Tab-separated table of C-alpha atoms and ligand atoms in Angstrom:
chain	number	residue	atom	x	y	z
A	1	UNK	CA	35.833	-3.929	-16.654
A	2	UNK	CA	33.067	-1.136	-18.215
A	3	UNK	CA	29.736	-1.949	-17.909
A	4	UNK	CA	29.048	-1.689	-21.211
A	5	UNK	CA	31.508	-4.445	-22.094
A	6	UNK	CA	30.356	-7.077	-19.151
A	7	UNK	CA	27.306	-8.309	-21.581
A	8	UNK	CA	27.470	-11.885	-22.588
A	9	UNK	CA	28.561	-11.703	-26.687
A	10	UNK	CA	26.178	-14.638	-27.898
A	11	UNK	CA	22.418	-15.407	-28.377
A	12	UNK	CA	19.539	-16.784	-30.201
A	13	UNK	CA	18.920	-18.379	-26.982
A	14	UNK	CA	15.350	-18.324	-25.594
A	15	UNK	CA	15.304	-15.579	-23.706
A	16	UNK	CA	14.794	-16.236	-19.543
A	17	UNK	CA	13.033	-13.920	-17.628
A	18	UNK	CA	15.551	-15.064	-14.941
A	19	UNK	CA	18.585	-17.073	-15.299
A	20	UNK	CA	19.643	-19.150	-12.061
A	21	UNK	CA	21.290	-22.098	-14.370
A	22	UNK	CA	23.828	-20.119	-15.870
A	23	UNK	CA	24.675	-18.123	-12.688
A	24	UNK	CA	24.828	-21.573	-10.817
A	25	UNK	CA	27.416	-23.042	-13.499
A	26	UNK	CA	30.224	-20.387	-12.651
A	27	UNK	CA	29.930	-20.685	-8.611
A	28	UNK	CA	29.401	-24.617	-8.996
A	29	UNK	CA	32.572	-26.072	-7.919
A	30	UNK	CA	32.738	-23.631	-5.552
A	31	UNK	CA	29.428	-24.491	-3.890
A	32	UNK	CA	30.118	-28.164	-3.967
A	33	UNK	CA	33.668	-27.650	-1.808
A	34	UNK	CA	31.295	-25.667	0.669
A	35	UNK	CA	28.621	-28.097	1.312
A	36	UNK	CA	31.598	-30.390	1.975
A	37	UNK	CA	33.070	-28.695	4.732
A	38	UNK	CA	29.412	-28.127	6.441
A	39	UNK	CA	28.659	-31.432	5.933
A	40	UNK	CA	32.064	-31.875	7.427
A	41	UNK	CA	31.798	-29.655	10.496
A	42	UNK	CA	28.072	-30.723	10.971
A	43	UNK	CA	26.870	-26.954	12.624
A	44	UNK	CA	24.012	-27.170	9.966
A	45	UNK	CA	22.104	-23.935	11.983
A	46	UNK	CA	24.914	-21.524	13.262
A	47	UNK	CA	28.050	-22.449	11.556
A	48	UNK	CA	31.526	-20.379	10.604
A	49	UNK	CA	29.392	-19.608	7.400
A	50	UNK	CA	26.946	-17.251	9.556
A	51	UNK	CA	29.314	-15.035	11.105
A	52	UNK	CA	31.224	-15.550	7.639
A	53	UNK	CA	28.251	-13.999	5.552
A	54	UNK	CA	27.270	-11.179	7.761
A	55	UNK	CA	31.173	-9.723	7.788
A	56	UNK	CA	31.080	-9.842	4.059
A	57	UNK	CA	27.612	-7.878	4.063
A	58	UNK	CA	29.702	-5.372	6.004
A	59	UNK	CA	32.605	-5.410	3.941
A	60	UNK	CA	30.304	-4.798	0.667
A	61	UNK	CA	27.823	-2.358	1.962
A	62	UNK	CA	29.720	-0.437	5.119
A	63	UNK	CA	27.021	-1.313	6.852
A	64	UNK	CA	28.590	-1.494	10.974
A	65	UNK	CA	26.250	-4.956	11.355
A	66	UNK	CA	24.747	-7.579	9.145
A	67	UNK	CA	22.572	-10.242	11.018
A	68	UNK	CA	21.645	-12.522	8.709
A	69	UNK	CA	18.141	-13.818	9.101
A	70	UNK	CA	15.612	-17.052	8.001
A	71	UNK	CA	13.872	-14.586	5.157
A	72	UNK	CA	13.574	-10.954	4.072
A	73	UNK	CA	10.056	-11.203	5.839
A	74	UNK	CA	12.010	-12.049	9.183
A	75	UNK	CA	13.688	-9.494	8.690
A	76	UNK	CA	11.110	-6.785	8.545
A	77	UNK	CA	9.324	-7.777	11.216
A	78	UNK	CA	12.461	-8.232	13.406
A	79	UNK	CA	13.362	-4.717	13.645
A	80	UNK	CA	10.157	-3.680	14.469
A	81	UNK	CA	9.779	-5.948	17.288
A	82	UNK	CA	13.665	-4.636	17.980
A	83	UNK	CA	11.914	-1.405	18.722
A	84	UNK	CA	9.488	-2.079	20.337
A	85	UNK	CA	5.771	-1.478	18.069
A	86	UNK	CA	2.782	-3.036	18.502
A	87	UNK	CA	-0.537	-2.796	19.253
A	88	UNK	CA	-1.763	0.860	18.430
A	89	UNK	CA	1.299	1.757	16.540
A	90	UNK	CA	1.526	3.030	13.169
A	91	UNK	CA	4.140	1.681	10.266
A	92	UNK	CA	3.972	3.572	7.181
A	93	UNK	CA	4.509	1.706	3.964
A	94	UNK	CA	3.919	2.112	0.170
A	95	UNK	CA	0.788	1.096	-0.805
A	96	UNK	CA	2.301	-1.171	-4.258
A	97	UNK	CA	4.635	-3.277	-2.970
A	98	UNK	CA	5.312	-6.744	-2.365
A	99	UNK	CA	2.494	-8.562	0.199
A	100	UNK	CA	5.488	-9.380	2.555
A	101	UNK	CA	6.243	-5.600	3.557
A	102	UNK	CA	2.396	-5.553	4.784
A	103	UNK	CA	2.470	-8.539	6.041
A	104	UNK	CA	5.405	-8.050	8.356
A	105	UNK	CA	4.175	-4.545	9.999
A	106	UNK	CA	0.858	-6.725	10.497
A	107	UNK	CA	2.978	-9.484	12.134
A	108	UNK	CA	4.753	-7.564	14.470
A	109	UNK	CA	1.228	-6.935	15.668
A	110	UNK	CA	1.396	-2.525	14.394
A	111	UNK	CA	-1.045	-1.149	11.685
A	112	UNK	CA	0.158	-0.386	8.258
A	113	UNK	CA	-0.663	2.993	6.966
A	114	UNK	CA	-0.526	2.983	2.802
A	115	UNK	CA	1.146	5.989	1.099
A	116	UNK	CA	0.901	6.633	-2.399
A	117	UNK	CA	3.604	6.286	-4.629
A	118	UNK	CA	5.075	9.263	-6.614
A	119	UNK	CA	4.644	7.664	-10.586
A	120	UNK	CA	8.011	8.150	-11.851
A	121	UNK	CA	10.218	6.074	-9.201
A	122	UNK	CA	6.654	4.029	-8.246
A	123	UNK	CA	8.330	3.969	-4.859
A	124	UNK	CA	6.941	6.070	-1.904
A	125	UNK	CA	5.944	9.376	-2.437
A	126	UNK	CA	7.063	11.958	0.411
A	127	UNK	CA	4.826	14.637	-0.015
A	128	UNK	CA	1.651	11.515	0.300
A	129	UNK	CA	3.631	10.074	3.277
A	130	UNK	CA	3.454	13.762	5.090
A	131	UNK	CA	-0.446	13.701	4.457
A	132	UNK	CA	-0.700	10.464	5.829
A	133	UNK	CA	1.153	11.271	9.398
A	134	UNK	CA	-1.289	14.835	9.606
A	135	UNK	CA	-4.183	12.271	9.058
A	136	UNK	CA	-2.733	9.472	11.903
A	137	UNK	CA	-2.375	12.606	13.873
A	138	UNK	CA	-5.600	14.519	13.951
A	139	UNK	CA	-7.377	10.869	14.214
A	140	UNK	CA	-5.435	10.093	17.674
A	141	UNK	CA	-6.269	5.945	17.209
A	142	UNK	CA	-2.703	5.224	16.425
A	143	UNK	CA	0.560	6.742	17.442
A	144	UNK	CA	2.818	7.360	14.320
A	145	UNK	CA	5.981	5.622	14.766
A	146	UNK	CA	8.335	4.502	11.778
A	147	UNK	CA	8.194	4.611	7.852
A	148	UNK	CA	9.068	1.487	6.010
A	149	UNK	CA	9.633	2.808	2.266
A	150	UNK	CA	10.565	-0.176	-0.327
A	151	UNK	CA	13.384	0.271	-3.210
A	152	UNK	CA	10.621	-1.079	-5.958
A	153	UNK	CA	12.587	-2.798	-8.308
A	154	UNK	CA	16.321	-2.210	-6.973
A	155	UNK	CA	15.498	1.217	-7.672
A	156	UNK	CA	16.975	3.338	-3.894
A	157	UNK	CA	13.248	4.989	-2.683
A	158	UNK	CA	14.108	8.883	-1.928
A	159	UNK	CA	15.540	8.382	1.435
A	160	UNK	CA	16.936	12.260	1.862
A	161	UNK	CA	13.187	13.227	1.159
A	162	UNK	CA	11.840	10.697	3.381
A	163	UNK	CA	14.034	10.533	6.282
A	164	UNK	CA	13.375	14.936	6.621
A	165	UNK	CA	9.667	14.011	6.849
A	166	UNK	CA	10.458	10.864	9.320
A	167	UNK	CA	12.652	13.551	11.602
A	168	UNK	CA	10.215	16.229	11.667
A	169	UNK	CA	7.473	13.565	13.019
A	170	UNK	CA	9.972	11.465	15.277
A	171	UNK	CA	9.507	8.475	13.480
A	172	UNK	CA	11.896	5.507	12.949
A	173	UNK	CA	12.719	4.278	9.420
A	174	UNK	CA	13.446	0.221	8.495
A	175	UNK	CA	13.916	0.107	5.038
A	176	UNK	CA	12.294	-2.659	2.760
A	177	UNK	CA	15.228	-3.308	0.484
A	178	UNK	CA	14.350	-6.870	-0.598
A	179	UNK	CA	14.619	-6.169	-4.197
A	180	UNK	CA	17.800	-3.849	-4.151
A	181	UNK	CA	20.488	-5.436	-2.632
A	182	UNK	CA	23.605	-3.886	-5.164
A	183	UNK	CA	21.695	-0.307	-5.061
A	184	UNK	CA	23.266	3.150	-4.161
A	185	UNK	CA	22.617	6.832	-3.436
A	186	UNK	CA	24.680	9.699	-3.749
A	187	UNK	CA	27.297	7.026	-3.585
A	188	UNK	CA	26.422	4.946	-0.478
A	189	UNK	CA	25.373	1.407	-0.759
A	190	UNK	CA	21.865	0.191	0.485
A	191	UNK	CA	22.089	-0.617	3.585
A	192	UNK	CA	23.742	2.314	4.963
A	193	UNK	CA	20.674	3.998	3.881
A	194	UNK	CA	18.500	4.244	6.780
A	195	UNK	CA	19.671	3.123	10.433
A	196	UNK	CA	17.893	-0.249	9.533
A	197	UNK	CA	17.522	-1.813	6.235
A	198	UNK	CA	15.938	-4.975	5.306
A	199	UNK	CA	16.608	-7.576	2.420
A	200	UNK	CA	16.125	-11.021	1.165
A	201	UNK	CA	18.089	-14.199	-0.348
A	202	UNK	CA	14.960	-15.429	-2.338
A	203	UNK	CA	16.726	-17.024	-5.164
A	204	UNK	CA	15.611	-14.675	-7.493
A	205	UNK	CA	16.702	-11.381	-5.837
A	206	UNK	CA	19.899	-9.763	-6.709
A	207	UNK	CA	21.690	-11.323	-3.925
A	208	UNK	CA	19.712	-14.451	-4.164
A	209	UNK	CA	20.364	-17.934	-2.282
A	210	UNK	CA	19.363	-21.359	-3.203
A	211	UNK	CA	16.436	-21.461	-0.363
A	212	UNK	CA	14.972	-19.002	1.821
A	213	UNK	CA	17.089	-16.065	3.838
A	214	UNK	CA	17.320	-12.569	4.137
A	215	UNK	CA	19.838	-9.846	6.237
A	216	UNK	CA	19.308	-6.723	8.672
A	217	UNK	CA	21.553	-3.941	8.281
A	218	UNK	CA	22.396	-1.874	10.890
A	219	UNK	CA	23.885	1.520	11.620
A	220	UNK	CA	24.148	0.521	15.377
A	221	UNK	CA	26.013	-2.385	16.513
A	222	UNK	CA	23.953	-2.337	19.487
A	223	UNK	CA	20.768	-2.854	17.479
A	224	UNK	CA	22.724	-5.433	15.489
A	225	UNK	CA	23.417	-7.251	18.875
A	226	UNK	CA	19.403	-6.821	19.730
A	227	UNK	CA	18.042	-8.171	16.758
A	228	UNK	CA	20.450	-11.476	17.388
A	229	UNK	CA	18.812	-11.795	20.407
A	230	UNK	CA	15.497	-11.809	18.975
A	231	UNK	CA	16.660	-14.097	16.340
A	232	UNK	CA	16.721	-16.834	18.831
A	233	UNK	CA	13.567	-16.337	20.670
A	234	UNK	CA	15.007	-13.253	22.978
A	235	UNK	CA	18.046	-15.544	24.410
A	236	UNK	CA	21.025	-14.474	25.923
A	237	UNK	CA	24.061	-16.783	26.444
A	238	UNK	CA	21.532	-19.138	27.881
A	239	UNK	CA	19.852	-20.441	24.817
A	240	UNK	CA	16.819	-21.768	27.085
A	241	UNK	CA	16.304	-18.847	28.839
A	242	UNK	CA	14.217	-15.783	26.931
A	243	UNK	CA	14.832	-12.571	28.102
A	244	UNK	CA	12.648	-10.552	25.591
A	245	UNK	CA	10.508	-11.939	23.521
A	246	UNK	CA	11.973	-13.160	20.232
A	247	UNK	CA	11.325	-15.488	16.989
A	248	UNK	CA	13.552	-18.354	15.387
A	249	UNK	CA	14.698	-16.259	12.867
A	250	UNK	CA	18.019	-18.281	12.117
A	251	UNK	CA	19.790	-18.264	8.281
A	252	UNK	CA	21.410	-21.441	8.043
A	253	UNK	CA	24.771	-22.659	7.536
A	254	UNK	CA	23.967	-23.498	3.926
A	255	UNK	CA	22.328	-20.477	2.726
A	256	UNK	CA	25.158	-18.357	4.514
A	257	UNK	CA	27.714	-20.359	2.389
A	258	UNK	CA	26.188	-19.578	-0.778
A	259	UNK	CA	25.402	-15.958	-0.081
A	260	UNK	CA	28.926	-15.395	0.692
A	261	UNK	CA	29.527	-17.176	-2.670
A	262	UNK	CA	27.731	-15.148	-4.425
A	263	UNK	CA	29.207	-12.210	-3.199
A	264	UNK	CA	32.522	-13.321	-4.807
A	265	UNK	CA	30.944	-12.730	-8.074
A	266	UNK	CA	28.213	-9.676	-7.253
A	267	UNK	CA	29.736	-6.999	-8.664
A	268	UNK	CA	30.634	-8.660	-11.909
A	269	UNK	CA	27.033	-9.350	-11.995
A	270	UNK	CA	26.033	-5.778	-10.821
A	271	UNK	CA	27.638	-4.600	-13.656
A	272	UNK	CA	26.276	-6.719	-16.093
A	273	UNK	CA	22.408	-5.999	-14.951
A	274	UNK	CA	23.673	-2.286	-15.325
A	275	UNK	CA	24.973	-2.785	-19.123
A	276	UNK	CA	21.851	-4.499	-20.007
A	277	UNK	CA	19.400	-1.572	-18.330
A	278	UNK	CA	21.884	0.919	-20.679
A	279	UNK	CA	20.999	-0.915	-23.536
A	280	UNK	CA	16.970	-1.210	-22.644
A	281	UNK	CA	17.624	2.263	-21.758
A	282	UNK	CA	18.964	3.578	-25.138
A	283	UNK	CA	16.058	2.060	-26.550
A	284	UNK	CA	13.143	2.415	-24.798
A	285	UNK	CA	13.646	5.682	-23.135
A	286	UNK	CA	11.258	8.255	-25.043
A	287	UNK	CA	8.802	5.736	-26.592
A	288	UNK	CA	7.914	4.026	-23.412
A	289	UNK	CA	7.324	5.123	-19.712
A	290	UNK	CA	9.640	3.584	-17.329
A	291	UNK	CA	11.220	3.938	-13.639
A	292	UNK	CA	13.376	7.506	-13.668
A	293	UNK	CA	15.068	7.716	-10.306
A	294	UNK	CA	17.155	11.274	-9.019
A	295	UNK	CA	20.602	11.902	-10.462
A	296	UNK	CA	22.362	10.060	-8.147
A	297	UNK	CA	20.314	7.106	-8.002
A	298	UNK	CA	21.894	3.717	-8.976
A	299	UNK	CA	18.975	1.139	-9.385
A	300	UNK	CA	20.264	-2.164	-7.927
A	301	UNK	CA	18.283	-3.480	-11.643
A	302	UNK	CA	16.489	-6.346	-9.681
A	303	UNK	CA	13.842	-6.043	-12.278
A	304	UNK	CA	13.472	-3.545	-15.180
A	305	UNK	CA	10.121	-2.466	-15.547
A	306	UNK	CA	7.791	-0.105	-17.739
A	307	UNK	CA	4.286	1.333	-17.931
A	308	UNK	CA	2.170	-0.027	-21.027
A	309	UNK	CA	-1.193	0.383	-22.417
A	310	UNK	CA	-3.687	-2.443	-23.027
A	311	UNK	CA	-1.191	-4.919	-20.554
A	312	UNK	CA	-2.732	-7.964	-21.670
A	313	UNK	CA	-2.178	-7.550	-25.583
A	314	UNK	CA	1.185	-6.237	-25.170
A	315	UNK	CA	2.273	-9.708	-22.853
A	316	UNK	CA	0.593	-11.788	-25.437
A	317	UNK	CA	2.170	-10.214	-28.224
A	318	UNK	CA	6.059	-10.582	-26.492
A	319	UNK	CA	4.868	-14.282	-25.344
A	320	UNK	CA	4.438	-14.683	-29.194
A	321	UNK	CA	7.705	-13.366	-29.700
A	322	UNK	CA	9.577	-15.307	-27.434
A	323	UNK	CA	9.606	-12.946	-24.514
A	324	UNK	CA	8.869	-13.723	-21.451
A	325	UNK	CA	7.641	-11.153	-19.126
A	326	UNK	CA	5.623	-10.430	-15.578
A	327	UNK	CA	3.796	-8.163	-13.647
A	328	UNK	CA	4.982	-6.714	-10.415
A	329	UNK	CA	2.431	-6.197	-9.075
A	330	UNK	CA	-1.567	-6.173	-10.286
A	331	UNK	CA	-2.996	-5.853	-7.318
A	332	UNK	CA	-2.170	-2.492	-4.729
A	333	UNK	CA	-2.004	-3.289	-1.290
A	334	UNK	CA	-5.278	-2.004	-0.099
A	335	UNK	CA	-7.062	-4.236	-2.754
A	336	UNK	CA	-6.232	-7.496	-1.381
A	337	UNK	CA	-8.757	-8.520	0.644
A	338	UNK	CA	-6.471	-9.122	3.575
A	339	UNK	CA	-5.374	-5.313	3.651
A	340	UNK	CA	-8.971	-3.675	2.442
A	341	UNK	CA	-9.443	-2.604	5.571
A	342	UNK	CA	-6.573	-0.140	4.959
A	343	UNK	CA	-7.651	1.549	2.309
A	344	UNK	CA	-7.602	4.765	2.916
A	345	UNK	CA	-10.144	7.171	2.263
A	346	UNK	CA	-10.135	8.068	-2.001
A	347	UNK	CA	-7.550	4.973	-2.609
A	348	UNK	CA	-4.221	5.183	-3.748
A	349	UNK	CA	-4.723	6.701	-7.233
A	350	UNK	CA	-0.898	6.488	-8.242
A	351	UNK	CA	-0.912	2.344	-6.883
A	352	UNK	CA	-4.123	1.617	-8.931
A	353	UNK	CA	-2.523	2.998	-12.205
A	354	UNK	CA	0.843	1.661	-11.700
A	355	UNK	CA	-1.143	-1.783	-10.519
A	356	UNK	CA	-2.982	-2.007	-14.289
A	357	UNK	CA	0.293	-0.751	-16.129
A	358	UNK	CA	3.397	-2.280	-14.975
A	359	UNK	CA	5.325	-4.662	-17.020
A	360	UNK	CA	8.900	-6.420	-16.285
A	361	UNK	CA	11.170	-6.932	-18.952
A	362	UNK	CA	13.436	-10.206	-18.597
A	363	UNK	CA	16.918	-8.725	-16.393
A	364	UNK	CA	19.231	-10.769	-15.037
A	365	UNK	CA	22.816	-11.032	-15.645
A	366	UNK	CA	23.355	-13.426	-18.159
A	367	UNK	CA	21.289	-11.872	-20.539
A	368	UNK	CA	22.932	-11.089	-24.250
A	369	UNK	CA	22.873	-8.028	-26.162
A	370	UNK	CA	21.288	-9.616	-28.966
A	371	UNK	CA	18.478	-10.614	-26.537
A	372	UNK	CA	17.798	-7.447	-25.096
A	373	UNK	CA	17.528	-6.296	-29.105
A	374	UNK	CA	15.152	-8.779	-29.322
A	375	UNK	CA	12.975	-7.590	-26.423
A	376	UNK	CA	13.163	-4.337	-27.391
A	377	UNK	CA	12.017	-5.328	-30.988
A	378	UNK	CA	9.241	-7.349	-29.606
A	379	UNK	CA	7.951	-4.198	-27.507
A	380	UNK	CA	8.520	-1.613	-29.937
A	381	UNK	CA	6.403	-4.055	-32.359
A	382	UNK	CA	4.155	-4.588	-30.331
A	383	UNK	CA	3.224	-1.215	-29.202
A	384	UNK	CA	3.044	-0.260	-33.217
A	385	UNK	CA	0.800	-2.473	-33.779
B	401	PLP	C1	9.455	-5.715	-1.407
B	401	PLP	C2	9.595	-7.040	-0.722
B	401	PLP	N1	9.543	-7.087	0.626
B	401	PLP	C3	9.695	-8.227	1.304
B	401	PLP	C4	9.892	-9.425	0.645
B	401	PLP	C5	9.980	-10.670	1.445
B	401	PLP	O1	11.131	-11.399	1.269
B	401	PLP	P1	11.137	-12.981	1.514
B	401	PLP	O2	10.374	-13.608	0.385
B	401	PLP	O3	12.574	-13.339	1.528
B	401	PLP	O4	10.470	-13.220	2.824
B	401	PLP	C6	9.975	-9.434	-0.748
B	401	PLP	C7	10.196	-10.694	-1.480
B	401	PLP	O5	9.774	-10.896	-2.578
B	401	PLP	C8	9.811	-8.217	-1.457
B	401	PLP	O6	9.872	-8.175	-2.791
């Protein structure tokens, strides 16, 4: 079926910003038949369902290995401990992103290195992320050695432009790609992206399970066969025995069962996030700044997201209406006060800006046309006012 004809017909609804209830109600039965046959088997950690879940990751993306891990945290700091960084070793990473993608370069024990964001895609810009490798360079305190960019909002980050500057410099790419599980490029999936690509189950994500988990994609079944190593704290055959040093970075039976669930139904709901941007599109496009990726960008629509003035009085003014919205993020990286220390010299000027304007839109995919009328009214309105 078209896109534009997967959008639920009814609605004076209240509008969700998410919708897990409804999505829950069509894989329901399903679900229930599952936990039945784990509670059945009894492998709770390491059932059919793992091996299950990652070949259908495979089959959806063409990805040549799926490990699925406890979180899309796990697996960003995974990979990196895959290859090797630590101490003295430089990840490079948007500057306004989720806390997590930080976080894991930190826990890996490597230093992040912010990069600005170019303000039409807010994801990483690769002209900033060239500056930033001259400056890691002439400073000699840290050896340059991958670039992490995050797909902000679904939206693919410009891996052609990124991946030249990563091969000029030698450097290794894992992709953040918590929020864009569903996205493509010039026709390829995410995932196939760059060699490695991280992303996350957190309910609310696009491919979302009912607890924590997350999945590494690889290009290199060899990696694919590392990183499940590491997954159970650098084993071999001997699960006692570490041979490398590794994390419990298991997904469990469960969550496998109703990832691979959910991918029954993903592309019905792919398209429906995609008819509902169309429509936010057609009306907002012109009269209010949004997220404009490259022609053959296909936004994964894990949020839909716009730049405002005067945030607060805009929210208020929607929360009056009946629409619910958030904001993705309001605080940069190098302004929390566990990553100040980051900041690089001048800021991030494109973070900061993006940091006081963004505003997310409700988008999932169970969202009606009239609804998304209704939001658009709302905004419109409100920016009139
Ligand atoms: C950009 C980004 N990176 C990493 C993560 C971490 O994923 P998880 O919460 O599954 O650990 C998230 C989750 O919100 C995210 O949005």
């Amino acid at each position: 079926m078209a896109a534009a004809e997967k959008i639920t017909p009814t609605g004076d609804a209240p509008i969700q910003f998410f919708d897990l209830k409804s999505q829950q109600a069509s894989i329901r039965g399903a679900l229930e038949e599952r936990w039945t046959t784990i509670l059945d088997h009894g492998r709770y950690i390491g059932g059919p369902e793992v091996d299950e879940c990652e070949q259908k990751l495979c089959e959806f993306t063409g990805a040549a290995d799926a490990v699925v891990v406890g979180s899309g945290t796990q697996a960003l700091v995974m990979p990196l401990i895959a290859l090797g960084y630590g101490h003295g070793d430089a990840v490079f990473i948007p500057g306004f992103t989720y806390n997590a993608t930080a976080n894991a370069v930190l826990l890996a024990g490597a230093t992040p290195v912010l990069v600005d964001i170019d303000p039409k895609t807010f994801n990483m810009d690769a002209e900033d992320l060239e500056r930033k490798i001259q400056r890691v360079k002439a400073n000699r305190n840290l050896r340059a050695r991958a670039v992490m960019p995050v797909d902000l909002y679904g939206l693919p980050a410009d891996y052609p432009a990124l991946q030249a500057v990563a091969d000029t410099h030698n450097l290794r790419m894992v992709a953040d790609a918590a929020q864009a599980f569903g996205g493509r490029q010039d026709g390829k999936w995410i995932g196939t992206l760059a060699e490695i690509t991280a992303t996350s189950f957190y309910p609310t994500k696009t491919l979302g399970g009912y607890g924590d988990g997350g999945a590494i994609l690889v290009r290199d079944k060899e990696v694919g066969d590392l990183l499940r190593s590491i997954r159970w704290h650098g084993t071999g055959d001997n699960r006692k025995e570490s041979i490398r040093v590794g994390i419990n970075g298991r997904c469990d039976s469960i969550q496998c069962a109703v990832v691979s669930e959910k991918l029954g139904i993903f592309e019905d709901e792919r398209q429906r996030r995609i008819a509902s941007a169309k429509i936010y599109d057609k009306r907002l496009v012109g009269k209010v700044e949004g997220q404009i990726g490259a022609a053959g960008d296909e936004s994964a629509y894990g949020l839909y997201t716009v730049r405002v003035p005067e945030r607060d009085s805009i929210r208020a003014a929607l929360q009056e209406k009946g629409v619910p919205t958030a904001i993705y993020y309001d605080t940069p990286i190098h302004q929390m006060p566990a990553f100040e220390q980051f900041s690089p010299p001048g800021g991030l000027p494109e973070c900061e800006r993006a940091s006081k304007e963004v505003l997310s839109l409700p988008m999932h995919p169970y969202l009606s046309e009239d609804q998304i009328h209704r939001v658009c009214d709302a905004l419109l309105g409100a920016l009139q006012r």
